Coordinates of C-alpha atoms in Angstrom, one line a residue:
M281 CA -26.9 -52.6 9.7
I282 CA -28.8 -51.8 12.9
A283 CA -27.3 -49.2 14.9
E284 CA -26.2 -49.7 18.4
P285 CA -27.5 -47.0 20.9
L286 CA -25.5 -44.3 21.9
G287 CA -27.0 -43.8 24.9
D288 CA -30.9 -44.0 26.2
Q289 CA -32.2 -40.5 25.5
T290 CA -34.6 -40.4 22.9
I291 CA -34.7 -36.8 20.7
L292 CA -37.4 -35.5 17.9
V293 CA -36.7 -34.4 15.1
I294 CA -38.6 -31.9 13.3
Q295 CA -38.2 -32.0 9.9
R296 CA -38.9 -28.9 7.9
G297 CA -39.6 -28.0 4.6
E298 CA -41.3 -25.7 2.4
G299 CA -45.5 -27.0 2.3
V300 CA -47.8 -26.7 -0.7
T301 CA -50.0 -23.9 1.4
A302 CA -49.2 -20.3 1.6
D303 CA -49.9 -17.3 3.6
P304 CA -52.2 -14.6 2.6
L305 CA -48.8 -12.9 1.3
G306 CA -48.0 -16.2 -1.0
I307 CA -45.3 -17.0 1.6
P308 CA -45.2 -20.7 1.4
A309 CA -45.9 -22.2 4.6
A310 CA -43.6 -24.7 6.7
D311 CA -44.6 -28.3 6.9
E312 CA -42.7 -29.9 9.4
R313 CA -42.8 -34.0 10.3
T314 CA -42.0 -35.2 13.6
T315 CA -39.8 -38.7 14.6
A316 CA -39.0 -40.0 17.8
Q317 CA -35.8 -41.2 17.3
P318 CA -34.1 -43.1 20.4
G319 CA -30.8 -44.2 21.4
C320 CA -29.3 -40.9 21.2
S321 CA -26.5 -39.8 23.9
V322 CA -27.6 -35.6 24.9
Q323 CA -24.9 -33.5 26.5
P324 CA -24.6 -30.3 27.7
K325 CA -21.8 -28.3 25.6
Y326 CA -21.6 -25.1 27.2
S327 CA -24.0 -22.0 28.0
T328 CA -23.2 -18.0 27.8
E329 CA -25.5 -15.6 29.3
V330 CA -25.3 -12.1 28.3
I331 CA -26.6 -9.3 30.8
A332 CA -26.5 -5.6 28.9
D333 CA -29.0 -3.4 27.5
T334 CA -31.2 -7.0 27.2
D335 CA -30.4 -9.9 28.7
F336 CA -29.5 -12.9 26.6
T337 CA -29.0 -16.4 27.0
R338 CA -27.1 -19.6 23.9
T339 CA -27.3 -22.8 25.3
V340 CA -25.4 -25.6 23.0
W341 CA -25.3 -29.2 23.5
V342 CA -23.8 -31.7 21.7
V343 CA -25.8 -35.1 20.7
Y344 CA -24.5 -38.2 19.5
A345 CA -26.9 -40.5 17.9
P346 CA -27.0 -44.0 15.5
P347 CA -26.6 -43.7 11.3
T348 CA -30.0 -44.4 10.6
P349 CA -31.3 -42.6 8.3
L350 CA -33.0 -40.2 9.9
I351 CA -30.4 -38.7 11.4
L352 CA -28.5 -39.0 7.6
A353 CA -30.7 -36.9 6.3
L354 CA -30.4 -33.6 8.9
K355 CA -30.5 -30.7 7.9
A356 CA -29.5 -27.8 8.7
I357 CA -32.9 -26.1 9.2
D358 CA -33.8 -29.1 11.1
E359 CA -35.1 -28.9 14.7
I360 CA -34.3 -31.3 17.7
G361 CA -36.9 -31.6 20.3
Y362 CA -35.5 -32.7 23.7
L363 CA -36.4 -32.4 27.2
G364 CA -39.6 -30.2 26.1
E365 CA -37.5 -27.6 25.0
R366 CA -36.5 -27.1 20.9
Y367 CA -33.3 -26.1 19.4
A368 CA -31.8 -25.5 16.5
V369 CA -29.5 -27.8 14.9
H370 CA -26.1 -26.3 14.3
G371 CA -23.5 -27.3 11.3
D372 CA -24.1 -29.9 9.2
P373 CA -24.1 -33.0 11.5
T374 CA -20.6 -34.8 11.3
P375 CA -21.0 -39.3 10.6
W376 CA -18.0 -41.0 12.4
T377 CA -16.6 -44.4 10.7
G378 CA -15.4 -47.2 12.4
E379 CA -12.3 -49.1 11.6
D380 CA -14.0 -51.2 8.9
G381 CA -15.2 -47.7 6.9
A382 CA -19.0 -48.3 8.3
V383 CA -20.6 -45.1 9.4
D384 CA -20.7 -45.8 13.4
H385 CA -22.5 -42.8 14.7
V386 CA -22.9 -39.8 14.3
R387 CA -22.4 -36.8 16.2
F388 CA -23.8 -33.3 15.8
H389 CA -24.6 -29.5 18.1
L390 CA -27.6 -28.5 19.0
R391 CA -28.2 -24.7 20.0
R392 CA -31.1 -22.5 21.5
S393 CA -30.8 -18.4 21.9
R394 CA -32.8 -16.8 23.8
G395 CA -32.9 -12.7 25.6

């Protein structure tokens, strides 16, 4: 099955996992593998700001992506690169099926917090 593009945006999927090397304290280093995924639609969902003792912002985006093996393997520990920023995958990616029962696309959220 060839996945139809849902948009003209490309995201960078940053898959993270424990590596075989460790830091001086024995904590395993995180290995990262970055792969481009074209054919996505990335849309802003909302942004919040808290101004108190410290300024804090949270921005959330929604991504519609083709159901490629790369996207179907996404986990909450992974990150996404988009427009020069890194975002956390927020929650579990949700596969959406078509009338034939095959996965049509995958929807997931990105989150970035600053402050």
